[in-house]
CSV table of N, CA and C in Angstrom, one decimal:
chain,number,residue,atom,x,y,z
Q,22,UNK,N,6.0,-24.8,12.0
Q,22,UNK,CA,6.4,-23.5,11.5
Q,22,UNK,C,7.2,-22.7,12.1
Q,23,UNK,N,8.7,-22.2,11.2
Q,23,UNK,CA,9.5,-21.3,11.7
Q,23,UNK,C,8.8,-19.3,11.9
Q,24,UNK,N,9.1,-18.9,12.1
Q,24,UNK,CA,8.5,-17.7,12.7
Q,24,UNK,C,9.8,-16.5,12.2
Q,25,UNK,N,9.6,-15.5,12.0
Q,25,UNK,CA,10.8,-14.5,11.8
Q,25,UNK,C,10.0,-13.0,12.7
Q,26,UNK,N,11.3,-12.9,13.2
Q,26,UNK,CA,11.0,-11.2,13.9
Q,26,UNK,C,11.7,-10.3,13.2
Q,27,UNK,N,11.2,-9.0,13.0
Q,27,UNK,CA,11.9,-8.0,12.7
Q,27,UNK,C,12.1,-6.7,13.9
Q,28,UNK,N,13.2,-7.0,14.0
Q,28,UNK,CA,13.7,-5.8,15.6
Q,28,UNK,C,13.3,-4.7,15.0
Q,29,UNK,N,13.1,-4.1,13.9
Q,29,UNK,CA,13.0,-2.4,13.8
Q,29,UNK,C,11.6,-2.8,14.3
Q,30,UNK,N,11.0,-3.2,13.4
Q,30,UNK,CA,9.2,-3.6,13.0
Q,30,UNK,C,8.0,-4.1,14.7
Q,31,UNK,N,9.1,-4.5,14.9
Q,31,UNK,CA,8.4,-5.7,16.4
Q,31,UNK,C,7.2,-6.5,16.1
Q,32,UNK,N,7.8,-7.0,15.2
Q,32,UNK,CA,6.4,-7.7,14.4
Q,32,UNK,C,6.7,-9.0,13.9
Q,33,UNK,N,6.1,-10.5,14.0
Q,33,UNK,CA,6.9,-11.4,14.2
Q,33,UNK,C,5.5,-11.6,13.1
Q,34,UNK,N,6.6,-12.9,12.1
Q,34,UNK,CA,5.3,-13.0,11.3
Q,34,UNK,C,5.8,-14.4,11.0
Q,35,UNK,N,5.1,-15.7,9.8
Q,35,UNK,CA,5.7,-17.1,10.4
Q,35,UNK,C,5.0,-17.1,8.6
Q,36,UNK,N,5.8,-18.7,8.3
Q,36,UNK,CA,5.3,-18.5,6.7
Q,36,UNK,C,3.6,-18.5,6.1
Q,37,UNK,N,2.9,-19.0,7.5
Q,37,UNK,CA,1.7,-19.5,7.4
Q,37,UNK,C,0.9,-18.0,7.4
Q,38,UNK,N,1.7,-16.9,7.1
Q,38,UNK,CA,1.0,-15.6,7.3
Q,38,UNK,C,1.4,-15.5,5.4
Q,39,UNK,N,1.6,-16.6,4.3
Q,39,UNK,CA,2.1,-15.8,3.5
Q,39,UNK,C,0.2,-16.8,2.4
Q,40,UNK,N,0.2,-15.6,1.5
Q,40,UNK,CA,-1.2,-15.9,1.1
Q,40,UNK,C,-1.2,-17.4,0.4
Q,41,UNK,N,-1.9,-18.5,0.6
Q,41,UNK,CA,-2.0,-19.2,-0.3
Q,41,UNK,C,-1.2,-19.5,-1.9
Q,42,UNK,N,-1.6,-18.3,-2.3
Q,42,UNK,CA,-1.7,-17.7,-3.9
Q,42,UNK,C,0.6,-17.6,-4.2
Q,43,UNK,N,1.1,-17.4,-2.8
Q,43,UNK,CA,2.2,-17.3,-3.4
Q,43,UNK,C,3.0,-18.0,-3.0
Q,44,UNK,N,2.6,-19.5,-1.8
Q,44,UNK,CA,3.1,-20.4,-1.4
Q,44,UNK,C,2.8,-21.4,-2.5
Q,45,UNK,N,2.1,-21.4,-2.9
Q,45,UNK,CA,1.8,-21.9,-4.7
Q,45,UNK,C,3.5,-21.2,-5.4
Q,46,UNK,N,2.9,-20.5,-5.5
Q,46,UNK,CA,4.0,-20.3,-6.5
Q,46,UNK,C,5.4,-20.2,-5.9
Q,47,UNK,N,5.6,-20.1,-5.2
Q,47,UNK,CA,7.4,-20.7,-4.6
Q,47,UNK,C,7.3,-22.0,-4.4
Q,48,UNK,N,6.7,-22.4,-4.4
Q,48,UNK,CA,6.9,-24.1,-4.1
Q,48,UNK,C,6.9,-24.9,-5.2
Q,49,UNK,N,5.9,-24.2,-6.4
Q,49,UNK,CA,6.5,-24.9,-7.5
Q,49,UNK,C,7.6,-24.1,-9.1
Q,50,UNK,N,8.4,-23.1,-7.9
Q,50,UNK,CA,10.0,-23.0,-8.9
Q,50,UNK,C,10.7,-23.8,-7.9
Q,51,UNK,N,10.2,-24.5,-7.3
Q,51,UNK,CA,11.9,-25.3,-6.6
Q,51,UNK,C,11.4,-27.3,-7.4
Q,52,UNK,N,13.2,-27.6,-7.2
Q,52,UNK,CA,13.1,-28.9,-7.6
Q,52,UNK,C,12.5,-29.9,-7.1
Q,53,UNK,N,12.1,-31.0,-7.6
Q,53,UNK,CA,11.6,-31.8,-7.2
Q,53,UNK,C,11.7,-32.4,-5.7
Q,54,UNK,N,12.6,-32.2,-5.8
Q,54,UNK,CA,13.9,-33.4,-4.8
Q,54,UNK,C,12.7,-32.0,-3.2
Q,55,UNK,N,14.0,-30.6,-4.2
Q,55,UNK,CA,12.9,-30.2,-2.2
Q,55,UNK,C,11.8,-29.5,-2.6
Q,56,UNK,N,10.9,-30.1,-3.0
Q,56,UNK,CA,9.2,-30.1,-3.6
Q,56,UNK,C,9.2,-31.2,-2.1
Q,57,UNK,N,9.7,-32.2,-2.1
Q,57,UNK,CA,9.4,-33.7,-1.9
Q,57,UNK,C,9.6,-33.3,-0.7
Q,58,UNK,N,10.6,-32.6,0.0
Q,58,UNK,CA,11.1,-32.0,1.4
Q,58,UNK,C,10.6,-31.4,1.7
Q,59,UNK,N,9.8,-30.4,1.1
Q,59,UNK,CA,8.7,-29.2,2.1
Q,59,UNK,C,7.4,-30.7,2.2
Q,60,UNK,N,7.4,-31.2,2.0
Q,60,UNK,CA,5.8,-32.0,2.3
Q,60,UNK,C,6.2,-32.7,3.6
Q,61,UNK,N,7.6,-32.2,3.9
Q,61,UNK,CA,7.4,-32.8,5.7
Q,61,UNK,C,7.4,-31.4,6.2
Q,62,UNK,N,6.7,-29.9,6.2
Q,62,UNK,CA,7.2,-28.9,6.3
Q,62,UNK,C,5.8,-28.4,8.2
Q,63,UNK,N,4.7,-28.8,7.3
Q,63,UNK,CA,3.3,-29.0,7.4
Q,63,UNK,C,2.4,-28.9,7.0
Q,64,UNK,N,1.2,-29.7,7.3
Q,64,UNK,CA,0.2,-30.1,6.5
Q,64,UNK,C,-0.2,-29.8,5.3
Q,65,UNK,N,0.0,-27.7,5.4
Q,65,UNK,CA,-1.0,-27.5,4.8
Q,65,UNK,C,-0.1,-27.4,3.4
Q,66,UNK,N,1.6,-27.8,3.8
Q,66,UNK,CA,2.6,-28.0,2.9
Q,66,UNK,C,2.0,-29.3,1.8
Q,67,UNK,N,2.1,-30.3,2.6
Q,67,UNK,CA,1.8,-31.7,2.1
Q,67,UNK,C,0.6,-31.6,1.4
Q,68,UNK,N,-0.5,-31.1,2.4
Q,68,UNK,CA,-1.8,-30.8,1.1
Q,68,UNK,C,-1.5,-30.0,-0.2
Q,69,UNK,N,-0.7,-28.6,0.1
Q,69,UNK,CA,-0.6,-28.2,-1.3
Q,69,UNK,C,0.6,-29.1,-2.6
Q,70,UNK,N,1.3,-29.4,-2.2
Q,70,UNK,CA,2.4,-30.5,-2.7
Q,70,UNK,C,1.5,-32.0,-3.5
Q,71,UNK,N,0.7,-32.5,-2.2
Q,71,UNK,CA,0.2,-33.7,-3.0
Q,71,UNK,C,-1.3,-33.3,-4.4
Q,72,UNK,N,-1.4,-32.7,-4.3
Q,72,UNK,CA,-2.9,-31.9,-4.9
Q,72,UNK,C,-2.3,-32.3,-6.2
Q,73,UNK,N,-3.7,-33.0,-7.3
Q,73,UNK,CA,-3.0,-33.4,-8.3
Q,73,UNK,C,-2.5,-31.8,-9.1
Q,74,UNK,N,-3.5,-31.2,-8.7
Q,74,UNK,CA,-3.3,-29.8,-10.4
Q,74,UNK,C,-1.6,-29.4,-9.6
Q,75,UNK,N,-1.4,-29.4,-8.3
Q,75,UNK,CA,0.1,-29.1,-8.5
Q,75,UNK,C,1.1,-29.4,-9.0
Q,76,UNK,N,0.8,-31.2,-9.2
Q,76,UNK,CA,1.7,-32.0,-9.1
Q,76,UNK,C,1.2,-31.7,-10.9
Q,77,UNK,N,0.5,-31.3,-11.7
Q,77,UNK,CA,0.5,-31.4,-13.2
Q,77,UNK,C,0.9,-30.0,-12.9
Q,78,UNK,N,1.4,-28.8,-12.4
Q,78,UNK,CA,1.2,-27.8,-13.0
Q,78,UNK,C,2.7,-27.8,-12.4
Q,79,UNK,N,3.5,-28.4,-11.5
Q,79,UNK,CA,5.0,-28.8,-10.7
Q,79,UNK,C,5.9,-29.4,-12.7
Q,80,UNK,N,4.9,-30.6,-13.1
Q,80,UNK,CA,5.7,-30.7,-13.9
Q,80,UNK,C,5.5,-30.2,-15.3
Q,81,UNK,N,4.8,-29.6,-15.3
Q,81,UNK,CA,4.3,-28.5,-16.8
Q,81,UNK,C,5.7,-27.6,-16.4
Q,82,UNK,N,6.3,-27.6,-15.7
Q,82,UNK,CA,7.2,-26.4,-16.0
Q,82,UNK,C,6.8,-25.3,-16.3
Q,83,UNK,N,5.7,-24.9,-15.4
Q,83,UNK,CA,5.1,-23.2,-15.6
Q,83,UNK,C,5.4,-22.6,-14.7
Q,84,UNK,N,6.0,-21.6,-15.1
Q,84,UNK,CA,6.7,-20.6,-13.9
Q,84,UNK,C,5.4,-20.2,-13.6
Q,85,UNK,N,4.3,-20.2,-14.6
Q,85,UNK,CA,3.8,-18.8,-14.7
Q,85,UNK,C,2.1,-19.8,-13.7
Q,86,UNK,N,1.4,-19.1,-12.4
Q,86,UNK,CA,0.8,-19.8,-12.0
Q,86,UNK,C,-0.6,-19.1,-12.5
Q,87,UNK,N,-1.9,-19.9,-12.8
Q,87,UNK,CA,-2.7,-19.4,-13.6
Q,87,UNK,C,-3.7,-19.6,-12.8
Q,88,UNK,N,-4.6,-18.3,-12.1
Q,88,UNK,CA,-5.9,-18.6,-11.3
Q,88,UNK,C,-6.4,-19.4,-11.2
Q,89,UNK,N,-6.8,-20.5,-12.1
Q,89,UNK,CA,-7.6,-21.1,-12.8
Q,89,UNK,C,-7.3,-22.8,-11.3
Q,90,UNK,N,-5.3,-22.8,-11.7
Q,90,UNK,CA,-5.4,-23.7,-10.8
Q,90,UNK,C,-4.7,-23.2,-9.1
Q,91,UNK,N,-4.7,-22.1,-8.9
Q,91,UNK,CA,-5.0,-21.7,-8.0
Q,91,UNK,C,-6.2,-22.2,-7.2
Q,92,UNK,N,-7.7,-21.9,-7.9
Q,92,UNK,CA,-8.2,-21.2,-7.4
Q,92,UNK,C,-8.9,-23.4,-7.1
Q,93,UNK,N,-7.9,-24.2,-7.8
Q,93,UNK,CA,-8.1,-25.7,-7.2
Q,93,UNK,C,-6.7,-25.8,-6.6
Q,94,UNK,N,-6.6,-25.2,-5.7
Q,94,UNK,CA,-5.4,-25.5,-5.1
Q,94,UNK,C,-5.9,-24.9,-3.8
Q,95,UNK,N,-7.1,-24.2,-4.4
Q,95,UNK,CA,-7.2,-23.3,-1.7
Q,95,UNK,C,-8.4,-23.7,-1.8
């Protein structure tokens, strides 16, 4: 997983530190081709984008992620 270092804060963060809800929201806004590539990033992302709730969300083209969909994915 990619890590980022903030030189002024001397703090390391990674994409895994993002809340799942935010990750779902970001991934749901990507093109299908990009989402397919995102499956290769890590197991967490593969599981998220392979879940039928995410597939339906992405297919619907909805940019508003409802809390019920997120609960199904988390």
